[in-house]
Short mmCIF file of C-alpha atoms in Angstrom, two decimals:
data_model
loop_
_atom_site.label_atom_id
_atom_site.label_comp_id
_atom_site.label_asym_id
_atom_site.label_seq_id
_atom_site.Cartn_x
_atom_site.Cartn_y
_atom_site.Cartn_z
CA MET A 209 -194.21 58.36 -44.23
CA THR A 210 -191.05 56.43 -43.40
CA GLU A 211 -188.02 57.12 -45.56
CA PRO A 212 -186.40 54.20 -47.38
CA ALA A 213 -183.39 52.68 -45.63
CA ARG A 214 -181.14 54.40 -48.20
CA ALA A 215 -181.64 56.58 -51.25
CA LEU A 216 -181.98 54.57 -54.47
CA SER A 217 -178.75 56.01 -55.87
CA GLU A 218 -176.80 54.98 -52.76
CA THR A 219 -177.76 51.30 -52.65
CA GLU A 220 -175.57 48.55 -53.93
CA PRO A 221 -177.18 45.87 -56.11
CA GLY A 222 -179.12 43.44 -53.93
CA THR A 223 -179.28 45.78 -50.92
CA PRO A 224 -182.86 46.25 -49.70
CA LEU A 225 -184.24 49.74 -50.11
CA TYR A 226 -186.38 49.32 -46.98
CA GLY A 227 -184.82 47.89 -43.83
CA ASP A 228 -187.91 45.98 -42.68
CA VAL A 229 -191.49 45.21 -43.62
CA GLU A 230 -192.88 48.05 -41.48
CA SER A 231 -190.75 50.62 -43.32
CA TRP A 232 -191.91 49.16 -46.65
CA VAL A 233 -195.60 49.25 -45.63
CA ASP A 234 -195.29 52.88 -44.42
CA GLY A 235 -193.04 54.10 -47.23
CA TYR A 236 -194.36 52.24 -50.26
CA PHE A 237 -197.37 49.97 -49.75
CA ALA A 238 -199.70 52.30 -47.83
CA PRO A 239 -199.23 55.38 -50.05
CA MET A 240 -199.38 53.33 -53.25
CA PHE A 241 -202.28 50.94 -52.55
CA LEU A 242 -204.40 52.12 -49.59
CA HIS A 243 -205.77 55.34 -51.11
CA ARG A 244 -209.09 53.64 -51.92
CA VAL A 245 -209.64 52.09 -48.48
CA THR A 246 -210.71 55.20 -46.52
CA GLY A 247 -214.49 55.29 -46.30
CA SER A 248 -214.93 52.09 -48.29
CA THR A 249 -217.38 49.46 -47.09
CA ARG A 250 -215.89 46.83 -49.43
CA THR A 251 -212.30 46.95 -48.21
CA ARG A 252 -210.74 46.73 -44.76
CA TRP A 253 -207.43 47.96 -43.40
CA CYS A 254 -206.17 47.98 -39.84
CA THR A 255 -203.64 50.57 -38.72
CA ARG A 256 -202.37 47.86 -36.36
CA TRP A 257 -201.73 45.49 -39.29
CA TRP A 258 -198.63 44.26 -37.45
CA ASP A 259 -200.95 42.62 -34.88
CA HIS A 260 -202.44 40.27 -37.51
CA ALA A 261 -200.32 37.20 -38.30
CA GLU A 262 -201.83 36.66 -41.75
CA ALA A 263 -201.21 40.28 -42.71
CA ILE A 264 -197.59 40.06 -41.54
CA ALA A 265 -197.05 36.94 -43.63
CA ARG A 266 -198.63 38.37 -46.79
CA LEU A 267 -197.00 41.80 -46.49
CA THR A 268 -193.59 40.30 -45.74
CA LEU A 269 -193.87 38.10 -48.82
CA LEU A 270 -194.83 41.12 -50.93
CA TRP A 271 -192.00 43.22 -49.47
CA ASN A 272 -189.37 40.51 -50.06
CA THR A 273 -190.44 39.90 -53.64
CA TRP A 274 -190.72 43.67 -54.29
CA GLU A 275 -187.13 44.14 -53.08
CA ALA A 276 -185.93 41.26 -55.32
CA ALA A 277 -187.85 42.64 -58.32
CA ARG A 278 -186.09 46.01 -57.95
CA TRP A 279 -182.86 44.34 -59.07
CA GLU A 280 -184.31 41.88 -61.56
CA PRO A 281 -186.50 43.60 -64.18
CA ALA A 282 -187.85 40.26 -65.41
CA ALA A 283 -189.30 39.64 -61.92
CA LYS A 284 -191.47 42.79 -61.89
CA PRO A 285 -194.44 41.28 -63.76
CA GLY A 286 -194.40 38.36 -61.33
CA TRP A 287 -194.45 40.75 -58.38
CA TRP A 288 -197.56 42.45 -59.76
CA LEU A 289 -199.22 39.06 -60.18
CA ASP A 290 -198.40 38.28 -56.53
CA LEU A 291 -199.81 41.65 -55.49
CA ASP A 292 -202.96 41.10 -57.57
CA HIS A 293 -203.45 37.81 -55.72
CA HIS A 294 -202.72 38.98 -52.15
CA LEU A 295 -204.20 42.49 -52.15
CA PRO A 296 -207.86 41.45 -52.57
CA ILE A 297 -207.45 38.80 -49.87
CA LEU A 298 -205.62 41.13 -47.51
CA LEU A 299 -208.14 43.98 -47.86
CA SER A 300 -211.34 41.95 -48.29
CA ALA A 301 -214.26 42.26 -45.92
CA ASP A 302 -213.52 38.64 -44.94
CA GLY A 303 -209.71 39.07 -44.79
CA PRO A 304 -207.42 39.34 -41.78
CA PHE A 305 -208.88 42.74 -40.82
CA ARG A 306 -212.51 41.61 -40.95
CA ASN A 307 -213.09 42.34 -37.25
CA CYS A 308 -211.40 45.76 -37.34
CA ARG A 309 -212.75 49.06 -38.56
CA GLN A 310 -211.67 52.65 -39.00
CA PRO A 311 -213.51 55.27 -36.95
CA ASP A 312 -216.43 57.02 -38.58
CA ASP A 313 -219.01 59.63 -37.56
CA HIS A 314 -221.05 57.11 -35.58
CA ARG A 315 -218.55 54.56 -34.24
CA PRO A 316 -215.06 54.54 -32.77
CA ALA A 317 -212.23 52.53 -34.32
CA LYS A 318 -212.15 48.83 -33.51
CA HIS A 319 -209.14 46.50 -33.42
CA GLU A 320 -209.61 42.80 -32.94
CA PRO A 321 -206.88 40.41 -34.10
CA ALA A 322 -207.98 36.94 -35.15
CA GLN A 323 -208.05 34.27 -32.49
CA GLN A 324 -206.29 31.02 -33.21
CA PRO A 325 -208.87 28.25 -33.56
CA PRO A 326 -208.33 25.12 -31.51
CA THR A 327 -206.77 22.11 -33.22
CA ASP A 328 -206.62 18.46 -32.30
CA ALA A 329 -203.34 16.56 -32.44
CA ALA A 330 -203.14 13.79 -35.02
CA PRO A 331 -202.92 10.23 -33.71
CA ASP A 332 -199.36 9.01 -33.12
CA ASP A 333 -199.43 6.72 -36.16
CA TRP A 334 -201.11 9.24 -38.50
CA TRP A 335 -198.03 10.70 -40.22
CA TRP A 336 -195.81 8.46 -42.25
CA ASN A 337 -192.13 8.97 -41.44
CA ALA A 338 -189.48 7.70 -43.82
#
């Protein structure tokens, strides 16, 4: 487990406890919320979460709002609502880790980040510019 950037008692108001999203995932998120993932067929987690753009975006949002809620008690209920929204999406069997799996007795681990789907450019006159 990664230690917080500084001890709680040593931080000045507004200073992040964790220096980056990876430290927050290792030091807070994983121990607090991933205890039910191991061996579950309903939830997915990838140890290489940092190789999944959607996971980075959702976890960074949760980390930033968690850090802000540390200093603003009124924001804590809102952070839990955000978590309750993002956690099922993040860990769902159809979420960003849907093509990854943890090793088990019969199969090795698998890591497969999502591929960006192709997109077509909009016609030149499609977007209205003021």
